[in-house]
Amino acid sequence: MASPPAPRRRLTAAAVGGVVFLLTLWLAPHRLCSFRASGWWEGDPGLQGGLAKQVEASVNDGLSESDFTTGSKLFNAEWVFGSYQMAALGFGQTAMEHPEFRKSHAALMDTCIARLLSPEVRAFDQNAWGEDPLTTLDENNGHAAYLGYLNLVLGMHRRIKPDSPYCSLNDRITKALSRRFEESPLSMIQTYPSQAFPVDMAAGIGSLGLHDRVTGGDHGPIIQRWAKRCRSAWIDPDSGLLYQMVDSRSGRPIDKPRGSGTALACYFLSFADPALSRELFEAMRDRMTGTVCGFGAAREYLPDESDAPGDIDSGPILFGRGVSASGFMLAAARIHGDRELFESLFATADLFGAPIATGDRIEFVTGGPLGNAMLLTLLTAQPVERHAGRAP
Amino acid sequence: MKILRIAAAVLAVAALIVHAMMKHSLAGSGAAAALLAPNPSVPLGSLLQVGFFVLLRVFVIVILPGLVLAAAAAWLVNRRESQGAP
């Protein structure tokens, strides 16, 4: 049989090549990037321990504001605090999942807590309020940017080390936070003067729940009162998402419902109110997440607000998908048992995070100290059923 | 077709080498944290380095496999038809 003329051959070849290209794009890259997702989902101690080693190196080297370049002194200081806080939670979660890590990771948490309590690291909150958050526990200002986040770490430390030297401080902060929530007619505490963020309150509420699980205490009424207030005033009734910021006096929303705050609150609330955490997760999963060629991502804003700008909370936004919202949803997916979503989000984190293994360490190259500490916490977030019951 | 195949092969090898080099030069530098925040004071070098690295990685993982397989498939089809295979 004679061969077809050259133009027709080229056209056929181009058509076949195009189809093969699209098929490969659809089938291959996300599978390459989610190669290790199963290991992370199942809690592979080699992966968890490898990333923990990398975060350990950052913690031992010490972090300062000069390690970050957000362009804002306050945000640089918050990121130092956040790096130690996330590192400590990650060390705690990996110790909960793998008892062989318990001793060494409890010691690493000690290092993180010492840094979190140091005057220079807590100065960001002190400068904002004009008073120290720890010496004013009997006063009434919220200090939600510092106290709730710190108290979660102290509760986690106590969970893996029942004789933690920070038990007394954990009790005192818990008492101060619960009193402030209880005495507020709107069940809210401020992050900074005249600024209130539901996600920061969620961190405080989460720390009350974790304290209950560790000590057998009962802050249930305060948690339920806050959850009721949250459902009625701080969750958008149409989307089910959490408003990012509310008026510090009236409690009315003054920002949009957003992905980053909702997904992070979902993580914090898993320690205190799994049902509310689940509601936020389902709203995010159903309204805000999706895949492109198998790569998962979460929106920062609702689809009809896709031109809204990014900020320090959202991180960069690309085609409406936010870095922070997508990262925080990794934790939410693991907490609530959605393996498919976890693996698709991990593929994206792997593609842009570029993890490499060097010796016994695993580092997400583009993450920096904060990114690696956050990923340690988010990738090792504990399924909600593991929170049940008291500490060993 | 021949020149396209050679170009694709050279590009693939070059991309893989640069990708590996960038990975190791960036490891531990924390430079990529600059990408996470909108900040005009970030040194352009860091931003370019990280941006280039991320783009290159996306190209190597997302685009390159499809290009290579598509080129191979097109070449096979072209050869088969030019030889008059039934």
Short mmCIF file of C-alpha atoms in Angstrom, two decimals:
data_model
loop_
_atom_site.label_atom_id
_atom_site.label_comp_id
_atom_site.label_asym_id
_atom_site.label_seq_id
_atom_site.Cartn_x
_atom_site.Cartn_y
_atom_site.Cartn_z
CA MET A 1 0.00 0.00 0.00
CA ALA A 2 1.32 3.48 -0.93
CA SER A 3 2.11 5.89 1.90
CA PRO A 4 -0.19 8.91 2.33
CA PRO A 5 1.08 12.31 1.09
CA ALA A 6 3.46 14.18 3.44
CA PRO A 7 1.02 16.94 4.58
CA ARG A 8 -1.54 14.35 5.63
CA ARG A 9 1.12 12.32 7.44
CA ARG A 10 2.26 15.39 9.35
CA LEU A 11 -1.32 16.28 10.26
CA THR A 12 -1.98 12.77 11.57
CA ALA A 13 1.29 12.77 13.50
CA ALA A 14 0.49 16.16 15.05
CA ALA A 15 -3.02 15.02 16.03
CA VAL A 16 -1.69 11.84 17.65
CA GLY A 17 1.07 13.81 19.37
CA GLY A 18 -1.45 16.31 20.72
CA VAL A 19 -3.69 13.59 22.10
CA VAL A 20 -0.72 11.84 23.72
CA PHE A 21 0.44 15.15 25.23
CA LEU A 22 -2.96 15.87 26.76
CA LEU A 23 -3.34 12.31 28.04
CA THR A 24 0.10 12.43 29.63
CA LEU A 25 -0.67 15.82 31.18
CA TRP A 26 -3.89 14.42 32.59
CA LEU A 27 -2.49 11.17 33.90
CA ALA A 28 1.19 11.49 34.77
CA PRO A 29 2.37 14.66 36.57
CA HIS A 30 0.05 14.50 39.58
CA ARG A 31 0.90 10.83 40.04
CA LEU A 32 4.62 11.69 40.01
CA CYS A 33 4.02 14.35 42.64
CA SER A 34 1.72 12.32 44.86
CA PHE A 35 4.13 9.38 44.90
CA ARG A 36 4.81 9.86 48.63
CA ALA A 37 1.32 11.03 49.58
CA SER A 38 0.34 7.54 50.78
CA GLY A 39 3.32 7.48 53.11
CA TRP A 40 2.36 10.83 54.63
CA TRP A 41 -1.29 9.79 54.90
CA GLU A 42 -0.38 6.57 56.67
CA GLY A 43 2.10 8.31 58.97
CA ASP A 44 5.33 6.80 57.64
CA PRO A 45 7.84 7.38 60.47
CA GLY A 46 10.67 7.81 57.97
CA LEU A 47 8.91 10.72 56.26
CA GLN A 48 7.67 12.32 59.48
CA GLY A 49 11.04 11.85 61.19
CA GLY A 50 12.89 13.20 58.13
CA LEU A 51 10.94 16.45 58.02
CA ALA A 52 11.15 16.72 61.81
CA LYS A 53 14.97 16.52 61.50
CA GLN A 54 14.93 19.45 59.09
CA VAL A 55 12.69 21.50 61.38
CA GLU A 56 14.88 20.51 64.33
CA ALA A 57 17.88 22.02 62.54
CA SER A 58 16.02 25.33 62.07
CA VAL A 59 14.93 25.37 65.70
CA ASN A 60 18.40 24.60 67.00
CA ASP A 61 19.98 27.23 64.74
CA GLY A 62 17.54 29.76 66.15
CA LEU A 63 15.25 32.07 64.21
CA SER A 64 14.97 35.82 64.26
CA GLU A 65 13.02 38.51 62.47
CA SER A 66 15.88 38.90 60.00
CA ASP A 67 15.10 35.41 58.69
CA PHE A 68 11.87 36.75 57.22
CA THR A 69 11.22 39.47 54.69
CA THR A 70 7.50 40.16 54.77
CA GLY A 71 8.11 43.90 54.67
CA SER A 72 6.40 44.37 58.05
CA LYS A 73 8.14 44.22 61.42
CA LEU A 74 4.98 42.88 63.05
CA PHE A 75 4.55 40.13 60.46
CA ASN A 76 8.25 39.16 60.62
CA ALA A 77 7.91 38.80 64.41
CA GLU A 78 4.65 36.84 64.03
CA TRP A 79 6.40 34.49 61.61
CA VAL A 80 9.20 33.82 64.12
CA PHE A 81 6.55 33.02 66.71
CA GLY A 82 4.59 30.96 64.16
CA SER A 83 7.65 28.96 63.15
CA TYR A 84 8.36 27.85 66.73
CA GLN A 85 4.66 27.27 67.43
CA MET A 86 4.10 25.13 64.34
CA ALA A 87 7.37 23.27 64.89
CA ALA A 88 6.32 22.43 68.44
CA LEU A 89 2.87 21.18 67.36
CA GLY A 90 4.51 19.09 64.64
CA PHE A 91 6.95 17.54 67.10
CA GLY A 92 4.04 16.81 69.44
CA GLN A 93 1.85 15.23 66.78
CA THR A 94 4.65 13.01 65.48
CA ALA A 95 5.37 11.94 69.06
CA MET A 96 1.70 11.06 69.53
CA GLU A 97 1.72 8.98 66.36
CA HIS A 98 5.08 7.30 66.99
CA PRO A 99 5.94 6.64 70.62
CA GLU A 100 9.60 6.11 69.63
CA PHE A 101 9.80 9.86 68.95
CA ARG A 102 8.27 10.78 72.29
CA LYS A 103 11.42 11.44 74.29
CA SER A 104 13.40 13.32 71.66
CA HIS A 105 10.43 15.31 70.40
CA ALA A 106 9.37 16.28 73.92
CA ALA A 107 12.86 17.72 74.35
CA LEU A 108 12.53 19.59 71.04
CA MET A 109 9.20 20.96 72.22
CA ASP A 110 11.01 22.17 75.36
CA THR A 111 13.37 24.14 73.13
CA CYS A 112 10.48 25.61 71.15
CA ILE A 113 8.54 26.54 74.28
CA ALA A 114 11.59 28.23 75.81
CA ARG A 115 11.84 30.34 72.64
CA LEU A 116 8.08 31.04 72.57
CA LEU A 117 8.28 32.29 76.15
CA SER A 118 11.38 34.42 75.57
CA PRO A 119 10.87 38.19 75.80
CA GLU A 120 12.07 38.77 72.24
CA VAL A 121 9.63 36.28 70.69
CA ARG A 122 6.60 37.45 72.68
CA ALA A 123 7.51 41.12 72.12
CA PHE A 124 5.26 41.36 69.03
CA ASP A 125 2.19 40.87 71.19
CA GLN A 126 3.53 43.05 74.00
CA ASN A 127 4.29 45.89 71.59
CA ALA A 128 0.82 45.70 70.07
CA TRP A 129 -0.98 45.74 73.41
CA GLY A 130 1.45 47.82 75.47
CA GLU A 131 1.48 45.10 78.11
CA ASP A 132 3.01 41.68 78.52
CA PRO A 133 0.63 38.80 77.71
CA LEU A 134 1.92 36.54 80.48
CA THR A 135 2.17 38.98 83.38
CA THR A 136 -1.37 40.23 82.77
CA LEU A 137 -3.25 36.94 82.84
CA ASP A 138 -5.53 38.32 85.54
CA GLU A 139 -6.44 41.29 83.34
CA ASN A 140 -8.97 41.40 80.54
CA ASN A 141 -7.25 42.15 77.24
CA GLY A 142 -7.51 39.32 74.71
CA HIS A 143 -3.94 38.70 73.51
CA ALA A 144 -5.42 36.10 71.15
CA ALA A 145 -2.47 36.31 68.76
CA TYR A 146 -0.20 34.88 71.45
CA LEU A 147 -2.05 33.10 74.22
CA GLY A 148 -4.25 30.66 72.32
CA TYR A 149 -1.46 29.53 70.02
CA LEU A 150 1.01 29.16 72.90
CA ASN A 151 -1.54 27.32 75.03
CA LEU A 152 -2.11 24.74 72.28
CA VAL A 153 1.62 23.97 72.37
CA LEU A 154 1.62 23.72 76.17
CA GLY A 155 -1.36 21.35 76.06
CA MET A 156 0.30 19.21 73.40
CA HIS A 157 3.53 19.10 75.44
CA ARG A 158 1.57 17.98 78.47
CA ARG A 159 -0.13 15.32 76.41
CA ILE A 160 3.13 13.64 75.44
CA LYS A 161 4.92 14.48 78.71
CA PRO A 162 2.44 14.36 81.61
CA ASP A 163 5.04 15.75 84.04
CA SER A 164 5.70 18.76 81.78
CA PRO A 165 7.25 21.67 83.68
CA TYR A 166 4.73 23.88 81.88
CA CYS A 167 1.61 22.30 83.44
CA SER A 168 1.12 25.22 85.79
CA LEU A 169 1.47 27.79 83.00
CA ASN A 170 -0.93 25.74 80.84
CA ASP A 171 -3.46 25.84 83.70
CA ARG A 172 -3.04 29.58 84.23
CA ILE A 173 -3.41 30.50 80.54
CA THR A 174 -6.38 28.15 80.21
CA LYS A 175 -8.02 29.82 83.19
CA ALA A 176 -7.36 33.29 81.77
CA LEU A 177 -8.69 32.44 78.30
CA SER A 178 -11.78 30.67 79.60
CA ARG A 179 -12.58 33.63 81.88
CA ARG A 180 -12.14 36.10 79.02
CA PHE A 181 -14.43 34.11 76.72
CA GLU A 182 -16.95 33.66 79.52
CA GLU A 183 -17.03 37.32 80.54
CA SER A 184 -17.41 38.60 76.99
CA PRO A 185 -21.10 39.17 76.17
CA LEU A 186 -20.29 38.26 72.56
CA SER A 187 -18.06 35.33 73.51
CA MET A 188 -15.10 36.89 71.75
CA ILE A 189 -11.55 37.98 72.55
CA GLN A 190 -9.40 40.40 70.59
CA THR A 191 -6.23 39.53 68.74
CA TYR A 192 -4.80 43.04 68.91
CA PRO A 193 -6.45 46.20 70.24
CA SER A 194 -9.65 46.75 68.22
CA GLN A 195 -8.95 43.73 66.00
CA ALA A 196 -10.80 40.44 66.29
CA PHE A 197 -10.25 37.37 64.12
CA PRO A 198 -12.43 34.27 64.57
CA VAL A 199 -9.53 32.00 63.57
CA ASP A 200 -7.41 33.34 66.47
CA MET A 201 -10.33 32.77 68.83
CA ALA A 202 -10.54 29.23 67.42
CA ALA A 203 -6.92 28.68 68.50
CA GLY A 204 -7.85 29.72 72.04
CA ILE A 205 -10.96 27.53 72.04
CA GLY A 206 -8.91 24.63 70.67
CA SER A 207 -6.46 25.04 73.53
CA LEU A 208 -9.33 24.79 76.06
CA GLY A 209 -10.47 21.56 74.43
CA LEU A 210 -6.95 20.12 74.43
CA HIS A 211 -6.56 21.08 78.10
CA ASP A 212 -9.79 19.19 78.87
CA ARG A 213 -8.58 16.09 77.05
CA VAL A 214 -5.26 16.13 78.87
CA THR A 215 -6.49 16.97 82.37
CA GLY A 216 -10.07 15.72 82.37
CA GLY A 217 -11.29 19.28 82.95
CA ASP A 218 -14.56 20.56 81.55
CA HIS A 219 -14.70 23.74 79.55
CA GLY A 220 -17.54 22.24 77.53
CA PRO A 221 -20.08 25.00 78.30
CA ILE A 222 -17.65 27.75 77.27
CA ILE A 223 -16.69 25.88 74.09
CA GLN A 224 -20.32 25.23 73.19
CA ARG A 225 -21.30 28.86 73.86
CA TRP A 226 -18.49 30.03 71.57
CA ALA A 227 -19.44 27.47 68.92
CA LYS A 228 -23.05 28.63 69.02
CA ARG A 229 -21.94 32.24 68.63
CA CYS A 230 -19.59 31.25 65.81
CA ARG A 231 -22.32 29.43 63.89
CA SER A 232 -24.78 32.30 64.25
CA ALA A 233 -22.50 35.29 63.66
CA TRP A 234 -19.12 34.38 62.22
CA ILE A 235 -19.98 31.75 59.64
CA ASP A 236 -21.38 32.93 56.31
CA PRO A 237 -24.81 31.27 56.06
CA ASP A 238 -24.56 30.85 52.29
CA SER A 239 -21.12 29.30 52.02
CA GLY A 240 -20.52 27.89 55.51
CA LEU A 241 -17.12 29.61 55.58
CA LEU A 242 -15.67 31.56 58.48
CA TYR A 243 -15.41 35.34 58.17
CA GLN A 244 -11.78 36.38 58.38
CA MET A 245 -12.24 39.45 60.59
CA VAL A 246 -15.07 40.79 62.75
CA ASP A 247 -15.72 44.11 64.41
CA SER A 248 -14.08 44.06 67.82
CA ARG A 249 -17.06 45.78 69.48
CA SER A 250 -20.19 44.58 67.72
CA GLY A 251 -18.82 41.23 66.53
CA ARG A 252 -20.24 41.86 63.04
CA PRO A 253 -18.21 40.60 60.07
CA ILE A 254 -16.01 43.24 58.45
CA ASP A 255 -14.15 40.99 56.01
CA LYS A 256 -15.18 38.31 53.54
CA PRO A 257 -15.59 34.61 54.30
CA ARG A 258 -12.21 33.16 53.36
CA GLY A 259 -10.48 29.87 52.80
CA SER A 260 -7.30 30.38 54.83
CA GLY A 261 -9.08 31.28 58.08
CA THR A 262 -11.73 28.60 57.65
CA ALA A 263 -9.24 25.80 56.98
CA LEU A 264 -6.93 26.80 59.84
CA ALA A 265 -9.88 27.10 62.23
CA CYS A 266 -10.93 23.62 61.13
CA TYR A 267 -7.55 22.37 62.41
CA PHE A 268 -7.71 24.24 65.74
CA LEU A 269 -11.30 23.29 66.46
CA SER A 270 -10.55 19.60 65.97
CA PHE A 271 -9.10 19.75 69.50
CA ALA A 272 -12.28 21.17 71.02
CA ASP A 273 -15.36 20.74 68.86
CA PRO A 274 -14.98 18.04 66.19
CA ALA A 275 -18.52 18.64 64.91
CA LEU A 276 -17.90 22.33 64.15
CA SER A 277 -14.50 21.43 62.70
CA ARG A 278 -16.25 18.93 60.42
CA GLU A 279 -18.79 21.53 59.30
CA LEU A 280 -16.03 23.93 58.30
CA PHE A 281 -14.16 21.12 56.54
CA GLU A 282 -17.23 20.11 54.52
CA ALA A 283 -17.90 23.72 53.52
CA MET A 284 -14.31 24.08 52.33
CA ARG A 285 -14.31 20.72 50.54
CA ASP A 286 -17.62 21.31 48.79
CA ARG A 287 -17.28 24.99 47.89
CA MET A 288 -13.60 25.81 47.73
CA THR A 289 -11.49 22.85 46.65
CA GLY A 290 -10.95 21.35 43.25
CA THR A 291 -8.33 19.79 41.02
CA VAL A 292 -6.58 20.76 37.82
CA CYS A 293 -5.09 17.74 36.07
CA GLY A 294 -5.16 15.94 39.43
CA PHE A 295 -3.42 18.73 41.38
CA GLY A 296 -5.62 19.83 44.27
CA ALA A 297 -5.97 23.38 45.53
CA ALA A 298 -8.32 25.45 47.66
CA ARG A 299 -9.75 28.86 46.85
CA GLU A 300 -9.07 31.80 49.16
CA TYR A 301 -12.25 33.66 48.20
CA LEU A 302 -15.61 32.45 46.95
CA PRO A 303 -15.76 32.02 43.16
CA ASP A 304 -17.74 35.26 42.64
CA GLU A 305 -14.96 37.20 44.41
CA SER A 306 -12.07 35.72 42.51
CA ASP A 307 -10.46 39.11 41.80
CA ALA A 308 -10.03 39.86 45.51
CA PRO A 309 -6.39 40.54 46.42
CA GLY A 310 -3.99 38.32 48.35
CA ASP A 311 -2.52 39.37 51.66
CA ILE A 312 -0.31 38.10 54.46
CA ASP A 313 -2.97 35.56 55.52
CA SER A 314 -3.70 34.14 52.08
CA GLY A 315 -0.16 34.07 50.66
CA PRO A 316 0.06 34.27 46.87
CA ILE A 317 -3.19 33.65 45.02
CA LEU A 318 -2.98 32.05 41.58
CA PHE A 319 -6.17 31.74 39.51
CA GLY A 320 -8.15 32.19 42.74
CA ARG A 321 -6.34 29.37 44.55
CA GLY A 322 -4.48 30.37 47.72
CA VAL A 323 -1.26 28.90 49.08
CA SER A 324 -2.38 29.13 52.72
CA ALA A 325 -5.88 27.77 52.15
CA SER A 326 -4.50 24.82 50.16
CA GLY A 327 -1.84 24.07 52.77
CA PHE A 328 -4.20 24.25 55.74
CA MET A 329 -6.63 21.94 53.94
CA LEU A 330 -3.97 19.22 54.02
CA ALA A 331 -4.43 19.10 57.79
CA ALA A 332 -8.22 19.32 57.55
CA ALA A 333 -8.32 16.43 55.06
CA ARG A 334 -6.16 14.20 57.28
CA ILE A 335 -8.14 15.11 60.39
CA HIS A 336 -11.45 14.24 58.75
CA GLY A 337 -10.32 11.19 56.81
CA ASP A 338 -10.54 12.42 53.20
CA ARG A 339 -7.63 10.57 51.62
CA GLU A 340 -8.41 11.52 48.03
CA LEU A 341 -8.41 15.24 48.85
CA PHE A 342 -5.24 14.87 50.92
CA GLU A 343 -3.39 13.17 48.08
CA SER A 344 -4.45 15.74 45.49
CA LEU A 345 -3.40 18.62 47.75
CA PHE A 346 -0.13 16.87 48.54
CA ALA A 347 0.64 16.60 44.83
CA THR A 348 0.46 20.41 44.61
CA ALA A 349 2.55 20.87 47.76
CA ASP A 350 5.13 18.50 46.32
CA LEU A 351 5.19 20.21 42.91
CA PHE A 352 5.75 23.71 44.28
CA GLY A 353 7.43 22.77 47.58
CA ALA A 354 10.09 20.64 45.90
CA PRO A 355 10.94 18.21 48.72
CA ILE A 356 14.43 16.74 48.72
CA ALA A 357 16.00 14.16 50.98
CA THR A 358 19.53 14.84 52.18
CA GLY A 359 20.86 12.15 54.50
CA ASP A 360 18.17 11.57 57.10
CA ARG A 361 16.50 14.93 56.48
CA ILE A 362 13.62 15.89 54.23
CA GLU A 363 13.25 19.53 53.29
CA PHE A 364 10.68 21.35 51.21
CA VAL A 365 13.15 23.53 49.34
CA THR A 366 10.85 26.46 48.72
CA GLY A 367 9.37 26.39 52.22
CA GLY A 368 11.99 28.08 54.37
CA PRO A 369 11.82 27.69 58.17
CA LEU A 370 8.15 28.63 58.49
CA GLY A 371 7.01 26.59 55.50
CA ASN A 372 8.75 23.44 56.69
CA ALA A 373 7.49 23.87 60.26
CA MET A 374 3.96 24.38 58.98
CA LEU A 375 4.13 21.39 56.67
CA LEU A 376 5.36 19.24 59.56
CA THR A 377 2.24 20.20 61.50
CA LEU A 378 -0.19 20.07 58.58
CA LEU A 379 1.02 16.75 57.16
CA THR A 380 0.95 15.09 60.59
CA ALA A 381 -2.34 16.51 61.88
CA GLN A 382 -4.02 13.77 63.86
CA PRO A 383 -7.28 12.18 62.73
CA VAL A 384 -10.06 13.44 64.92
CA GLU A 385 -10.70 10.05 66.52
CA ARG A 386 -7.14 10.04 67.91
CA HIS A 387 -7.95 13.15 69.95
CA ALA A 388 -10.52 11.17 71.88
CA GLY A 389 -9.55 9.93 75.28
CA ARG A 390 -7.05 11.26 77.72
CA ALA A 391 -3.31 11.36 77.53
CA PRO A 392 -1.47 8.15 78.30
CA MET B 1 11.35 15.89 12.82
CA LYS B 2 14.95 14.94 13.41
CA ILE B 3 15.96 18.39 14.54
CA LEU B 4 12.92 18.55 16.82
CA ARG B 5 13.89 15.26 18.44
CA ILE B 6 17.42 16.42 19.03
CA ALA B 7 16.18 19.74 20.44
CA ALA B 8 13.74 17.97 22.78
CA ALA B 9 16.46 15.63 24.02
CA VAL B 10 18.94 18.46 24.62
CA LEU B 11 16.26 20.52 26.37
CA ALA B 12 15.26 17.61 28.57
CA VAL B 13 18.82 16.87 29.65
CA ALA B 14 19.58 20.56 30.24
CA ALA B 15 16.40 21.05 32.24
CA LEU B 16 17.14 18.05 34.43
CA ILE B 17 20.70 19.21 35.11
CA VAL B 18 19.67 22.78 35.93
CA HIS B 19 16.77 21.46 38.02
CA ALA B 20 19.12 19.31 40.09
CA MET B 21 21.62 22.15 40.50
CA MET B 22 18.97 24.65 41.55
CA LYS B 23 17.50 22.22 44.04
CA HIS B 24 20.78 21.85 45.86
CA SER B 25 21.73 25.50 45.69
CA LEU B 26 18.40 26.46 47.22
CA ALA B 27 18.25 23.78 49.89
CA GLY B 28 18.43 25.36 53.31
CA SER B 29 18.71 28.89 51.96
CA GLY B 30 15.16 29.79 52.94
CA ALA B 31 15.17 32.13 49.97
CA ALA B 32 11.84 30.84 48.81
CA ALA B 33 10.11 32.27 51.85
CA ALA B 34 10.43 35.52 49.95
CA LEU B 35 7.88 34.24 47.48
CA LEU B 36 5.30 33.81 50.19
CA ALA B 37 5.03 37.47 51.01
CA PRO B 38 4.35 40.47 48.83
CA ASN B 39 7.38 42.59 49.61
CA PRO B 40 9.17 45.09 47.43
CA SER B 41 12.36 44.86 49.50
CA VAL B 42 13.02 41.23 48.61
CA PRO B 43 16.33 41.00 46.77
CA LEU B 44 15.60 40.51 43.11
CA GLY B 45 18.22 37.78 42.88
CA SER B 46 16.48 35.58 45.43
CA LEU B 47 13.10 36.10 43.86
CA LEU B 48 14.37 35.35 40.37
CA GLN B 49 16.28 32.31 41.56
CA VAL B 50 13.27 30.84 43.33
CA GLY B 51 10.83 31.84 40.61
CA PHE B 52 13.05 30.33 37.94
CA PHE B 53 13.46 27.16 39.97
CA VAL B 54 9.73 26.73 40.50
CA LEU B 55 8.95 27.37 36.85
CA LEU B 56 11.65 24.95 35.77
CA ARG B 57 10.35 22.29 38.13
CA VAL B 58 6.81 22.76 36.83
CA PHE B 59 8.14 22.46 33.28
CA VAL B 60 10.15 19.31 33.99
CA ILE B 61 7.34 17.53 35.83
CA VAL B 62 4.21 18.80 34.13
CA ILE B 63 5.13 19.65 30.56
CA LEU B 64 8.24 17.68 29.64
CA PRO B 65 6.87 14.11 29.99
CA GLY B 66 3.97 14.99 27.70
CA LEU B 67 6.27 16.65 25.18
CA VAL B 68 8.63 13.70 25.05
CA LEU B 69 5.85 11.13 24.71
CA ALA B 70 3.99 13.27 22.17
CA ALA B 71 7.14 13.67 20.07
CA ALA B 72 7.77 9.93 20.25
CA ALA B 73 4.18 9.11 19.29
CA ALA B 74 4.21 11.59 16.41
CA TRP B 75 7.50 10.21 15.15
CA LEU B 76 6.21 6.63 15.29
CA VAL B 77 3.00 7.53 13.45
CA ASN B 78 4.90 9.47 10.84
CA ARG B 79 7.36 6.64 10.26
CA ARG B 80 4.65 4.01 10.12
CA GLU B 81 2.65 5.96 7.56
CA SER B 82 5.68 6.93 5.49
CA GLN B 83 6.60 3.24 5.23
CA GLY B 84 3.10 2.48 4.02
CA ALA B 85 2.20 0.14 6.84
CA PRO B 86 -1.25 -1.44 6.43
#
